[in-house]
mmCIF file of C-alpha atoms in Angstrom:
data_model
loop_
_atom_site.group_PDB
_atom_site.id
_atom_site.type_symbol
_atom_site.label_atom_id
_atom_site.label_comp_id
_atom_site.label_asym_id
_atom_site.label_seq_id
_atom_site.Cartn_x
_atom_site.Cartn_y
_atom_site.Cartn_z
ATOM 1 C CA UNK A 1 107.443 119.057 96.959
ATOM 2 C CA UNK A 2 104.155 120.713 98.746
ATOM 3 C CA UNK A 3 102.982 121.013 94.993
ATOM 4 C CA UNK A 4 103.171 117.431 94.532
ATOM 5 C CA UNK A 5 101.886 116.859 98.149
ATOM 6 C CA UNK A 6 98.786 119.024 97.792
ATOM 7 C CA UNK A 7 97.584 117.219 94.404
ATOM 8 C CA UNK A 8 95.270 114.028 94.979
ATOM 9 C CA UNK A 9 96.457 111.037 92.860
ATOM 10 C CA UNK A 10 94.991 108.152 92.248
ATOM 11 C CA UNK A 11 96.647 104.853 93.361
ATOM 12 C CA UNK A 12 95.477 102.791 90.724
ATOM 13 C CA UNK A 13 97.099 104.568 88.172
ATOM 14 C CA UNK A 14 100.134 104.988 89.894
ATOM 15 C CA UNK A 15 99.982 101.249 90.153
ATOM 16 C CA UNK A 16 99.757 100.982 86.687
ATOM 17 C CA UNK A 17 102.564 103.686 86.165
ATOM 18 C CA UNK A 18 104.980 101.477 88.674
ATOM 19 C CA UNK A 19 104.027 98.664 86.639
ATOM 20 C CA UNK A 20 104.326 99.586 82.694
ATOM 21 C CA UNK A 21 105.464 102.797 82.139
ATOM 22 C CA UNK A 22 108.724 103.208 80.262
ATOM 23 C CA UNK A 23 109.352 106.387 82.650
ATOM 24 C CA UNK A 24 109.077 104.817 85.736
ATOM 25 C CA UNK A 25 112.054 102.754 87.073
ATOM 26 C CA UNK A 26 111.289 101.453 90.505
ATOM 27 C CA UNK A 27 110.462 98.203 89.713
ATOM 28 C CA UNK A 28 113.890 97.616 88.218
ATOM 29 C CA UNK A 29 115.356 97.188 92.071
ATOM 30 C CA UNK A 30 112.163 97.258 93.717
ATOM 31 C CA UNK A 31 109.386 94.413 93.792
ATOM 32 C CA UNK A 32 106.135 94.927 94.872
ATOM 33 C CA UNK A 33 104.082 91.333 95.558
ATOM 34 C CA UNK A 34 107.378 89.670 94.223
ATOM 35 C CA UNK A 35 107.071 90.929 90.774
ATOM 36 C CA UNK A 36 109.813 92.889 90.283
ATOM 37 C CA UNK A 37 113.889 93.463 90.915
ATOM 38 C CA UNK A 38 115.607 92.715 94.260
ATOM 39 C CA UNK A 39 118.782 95.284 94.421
ATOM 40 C CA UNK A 40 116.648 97.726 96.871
ATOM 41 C CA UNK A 41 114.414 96.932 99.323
ATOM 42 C CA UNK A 42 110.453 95.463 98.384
ATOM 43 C CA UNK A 43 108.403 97.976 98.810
ATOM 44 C CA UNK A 44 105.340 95.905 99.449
ATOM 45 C CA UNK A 45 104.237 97.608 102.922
ATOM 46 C CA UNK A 46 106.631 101.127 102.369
ATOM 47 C CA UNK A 47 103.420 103.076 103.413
ATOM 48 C CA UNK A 48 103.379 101.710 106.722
ATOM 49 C CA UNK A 49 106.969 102.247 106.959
ATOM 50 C CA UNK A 50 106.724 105.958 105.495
ATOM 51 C CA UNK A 51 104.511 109.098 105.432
ATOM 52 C CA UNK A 52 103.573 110.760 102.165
ATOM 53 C CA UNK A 53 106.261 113.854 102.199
ATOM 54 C CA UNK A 54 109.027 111.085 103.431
ATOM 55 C CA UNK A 55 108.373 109.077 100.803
ATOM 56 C CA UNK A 56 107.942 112.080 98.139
ATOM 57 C CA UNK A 57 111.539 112.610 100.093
ATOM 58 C CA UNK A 58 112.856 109.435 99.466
ATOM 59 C CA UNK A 59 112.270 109.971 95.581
ATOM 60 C CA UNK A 60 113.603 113.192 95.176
ATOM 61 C CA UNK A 61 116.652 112.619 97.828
ATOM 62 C CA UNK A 62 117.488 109.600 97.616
ATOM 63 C CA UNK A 63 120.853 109.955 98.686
ATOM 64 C CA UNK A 64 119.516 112.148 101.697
ATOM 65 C CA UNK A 65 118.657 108.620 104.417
ATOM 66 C CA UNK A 66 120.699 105.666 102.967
ATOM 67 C CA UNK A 67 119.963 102.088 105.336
ATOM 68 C CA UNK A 68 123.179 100.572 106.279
ATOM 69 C CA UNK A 69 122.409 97.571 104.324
ATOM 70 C CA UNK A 70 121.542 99.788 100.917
ATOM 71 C CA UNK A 71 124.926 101.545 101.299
ATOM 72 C CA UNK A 72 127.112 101.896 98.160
ATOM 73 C CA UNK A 73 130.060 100.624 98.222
ATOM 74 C CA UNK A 74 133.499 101.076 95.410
ATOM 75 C CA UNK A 75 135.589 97.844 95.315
ATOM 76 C CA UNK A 76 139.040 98.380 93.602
ATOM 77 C CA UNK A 77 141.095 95.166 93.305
ATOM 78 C CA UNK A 78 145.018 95.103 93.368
ATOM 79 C CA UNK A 79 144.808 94.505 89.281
ATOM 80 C CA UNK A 80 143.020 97.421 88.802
ATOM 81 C CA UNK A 81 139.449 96.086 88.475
ATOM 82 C CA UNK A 82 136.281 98.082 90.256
ATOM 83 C CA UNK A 83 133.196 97.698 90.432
ATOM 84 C CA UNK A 84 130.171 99.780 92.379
ATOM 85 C CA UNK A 85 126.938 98.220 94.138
ATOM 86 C CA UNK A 86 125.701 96.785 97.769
ATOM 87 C CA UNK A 87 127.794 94.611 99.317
ATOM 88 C CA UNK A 88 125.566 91.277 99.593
ATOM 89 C CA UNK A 89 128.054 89.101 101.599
ATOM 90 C CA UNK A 90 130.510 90.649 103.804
ATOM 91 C CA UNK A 91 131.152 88.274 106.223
ATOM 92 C CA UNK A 92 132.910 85.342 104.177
ATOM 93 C CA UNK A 93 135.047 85.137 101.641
ATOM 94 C CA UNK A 94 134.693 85.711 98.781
ATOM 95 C CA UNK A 95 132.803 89.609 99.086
ATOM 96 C CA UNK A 96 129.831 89.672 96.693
ATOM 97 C CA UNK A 97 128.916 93.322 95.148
ATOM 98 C CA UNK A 98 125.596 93.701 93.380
ATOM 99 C CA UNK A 99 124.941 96.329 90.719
ATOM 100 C CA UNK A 100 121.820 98.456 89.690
ATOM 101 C CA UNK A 101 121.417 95.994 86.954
ATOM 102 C CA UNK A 102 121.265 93.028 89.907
ATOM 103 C CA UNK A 103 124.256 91.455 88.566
ATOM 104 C CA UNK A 104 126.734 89.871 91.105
ATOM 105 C CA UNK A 105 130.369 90.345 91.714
ATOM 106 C CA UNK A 106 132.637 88.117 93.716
ATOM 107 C CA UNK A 107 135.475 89.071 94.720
ATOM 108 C CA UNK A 108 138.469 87.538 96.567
ATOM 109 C CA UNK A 109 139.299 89.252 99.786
ATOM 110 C CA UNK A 110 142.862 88.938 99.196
ATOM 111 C CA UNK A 111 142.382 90.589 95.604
ATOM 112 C CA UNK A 112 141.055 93.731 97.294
ATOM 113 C CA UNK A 113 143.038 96.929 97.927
ATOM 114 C CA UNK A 114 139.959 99.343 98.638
ATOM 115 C CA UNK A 115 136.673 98.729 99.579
ATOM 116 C CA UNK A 116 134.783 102.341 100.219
ATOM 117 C CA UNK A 117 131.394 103.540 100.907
ATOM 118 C CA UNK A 118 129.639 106.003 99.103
ATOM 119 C CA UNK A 119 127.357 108.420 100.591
ATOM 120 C CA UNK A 120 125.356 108.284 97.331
ATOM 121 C CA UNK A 121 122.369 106.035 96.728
ATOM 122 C CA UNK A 122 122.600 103.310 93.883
ATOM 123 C CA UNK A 123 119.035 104.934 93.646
ATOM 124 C CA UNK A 124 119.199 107.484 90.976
ATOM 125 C CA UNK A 125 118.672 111.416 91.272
ATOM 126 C CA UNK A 126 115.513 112.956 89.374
ATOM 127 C CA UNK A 127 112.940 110.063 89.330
ATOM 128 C CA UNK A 128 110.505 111.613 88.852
ATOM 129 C CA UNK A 129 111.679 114.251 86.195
ATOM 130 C CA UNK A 130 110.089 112.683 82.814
ATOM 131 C CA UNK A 131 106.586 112.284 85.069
ATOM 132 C CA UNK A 132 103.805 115.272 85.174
ATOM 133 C CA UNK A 133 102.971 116.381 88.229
ATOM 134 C CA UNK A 134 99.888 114.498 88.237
ATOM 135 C CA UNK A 135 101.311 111.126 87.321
ATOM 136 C CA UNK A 136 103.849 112.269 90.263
ATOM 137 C CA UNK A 137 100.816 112.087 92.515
ATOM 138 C CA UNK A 138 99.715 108.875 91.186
ATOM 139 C CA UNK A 139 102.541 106.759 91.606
ATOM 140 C CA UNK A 140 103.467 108.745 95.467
ATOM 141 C CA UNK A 141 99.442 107.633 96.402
ATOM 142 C CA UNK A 142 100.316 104.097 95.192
ATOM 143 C CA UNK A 143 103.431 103.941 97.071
ATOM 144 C CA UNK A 144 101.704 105.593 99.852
ATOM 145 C CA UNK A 145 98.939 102.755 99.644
ATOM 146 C CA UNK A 146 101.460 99.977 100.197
ATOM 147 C CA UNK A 147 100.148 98.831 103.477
#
């Protein structure tokens, strides 16, 4: 981490990276300027919100700080069916579940014998491992420049 910290990226090509590269995923749950998915939160102003190193954090541990809302949850129905993701509606019946892939899951709150939290992010471990150090840098200064 104070390797990645210490290199100077560039934010437009981090931009770019967040944008079209095959090896970076963020924009599969996260939009930025409404482009993008809507599992995690939008990261449009995260660099007001965060510091460099805690967002650098947030990538490589992202099950370290999990928001209550972007808890993971396990549903396991009486007939045996599960399913893993944020719970989206809570409060009414029927419980809706959302999945890294943003699909939805309704589920009858009678049909549910378990419903328990994870204390692992739906954000996945090693984000940054197919990314050299200096494309690293680029996308953290993007995210960094999200004001």
């Amino acid at each position: 981490p104070a390797m990645l910290l210490s290199i100077a990226g560039d934010a437009d090509r981090g931009r770019r990276l967040f944008a079209e590269s095959a090896a970076v995923q963020c924009r599969t749950c996260h939009a930025v300027g409404g482009q993008g998915g809507a599992v995690g939160p939008a990261l449009d102003r995260v660099g007001t919100r965060l510091d460099r190193q805690k967002i650098l954090e947030s990538l490589l541990e992202p099950s370290k700080v999990i928001a209550p809302e972007y808890r993971t949850w396990v549903v396991l129905t009486e007939d045996g069916q599960t399913a893993t993701g944020l719970v989206v509606n809570r409060t009414a019946d029927p419980l809706t579940i959302v999945d890294t892939a943003g699909k939805r899951t309704d589920f009858a709150a009678e049909s549910i014998d378990e419903l328990e939290p994870l204390s692992t992010s739906l954000m996945p471990e090693q984000l940054l491992r197919d990314l050299t150090a200096g494309q690293a840098a680029d996308l953290l200064s993007y995210l960094e420049a999200l004001r």
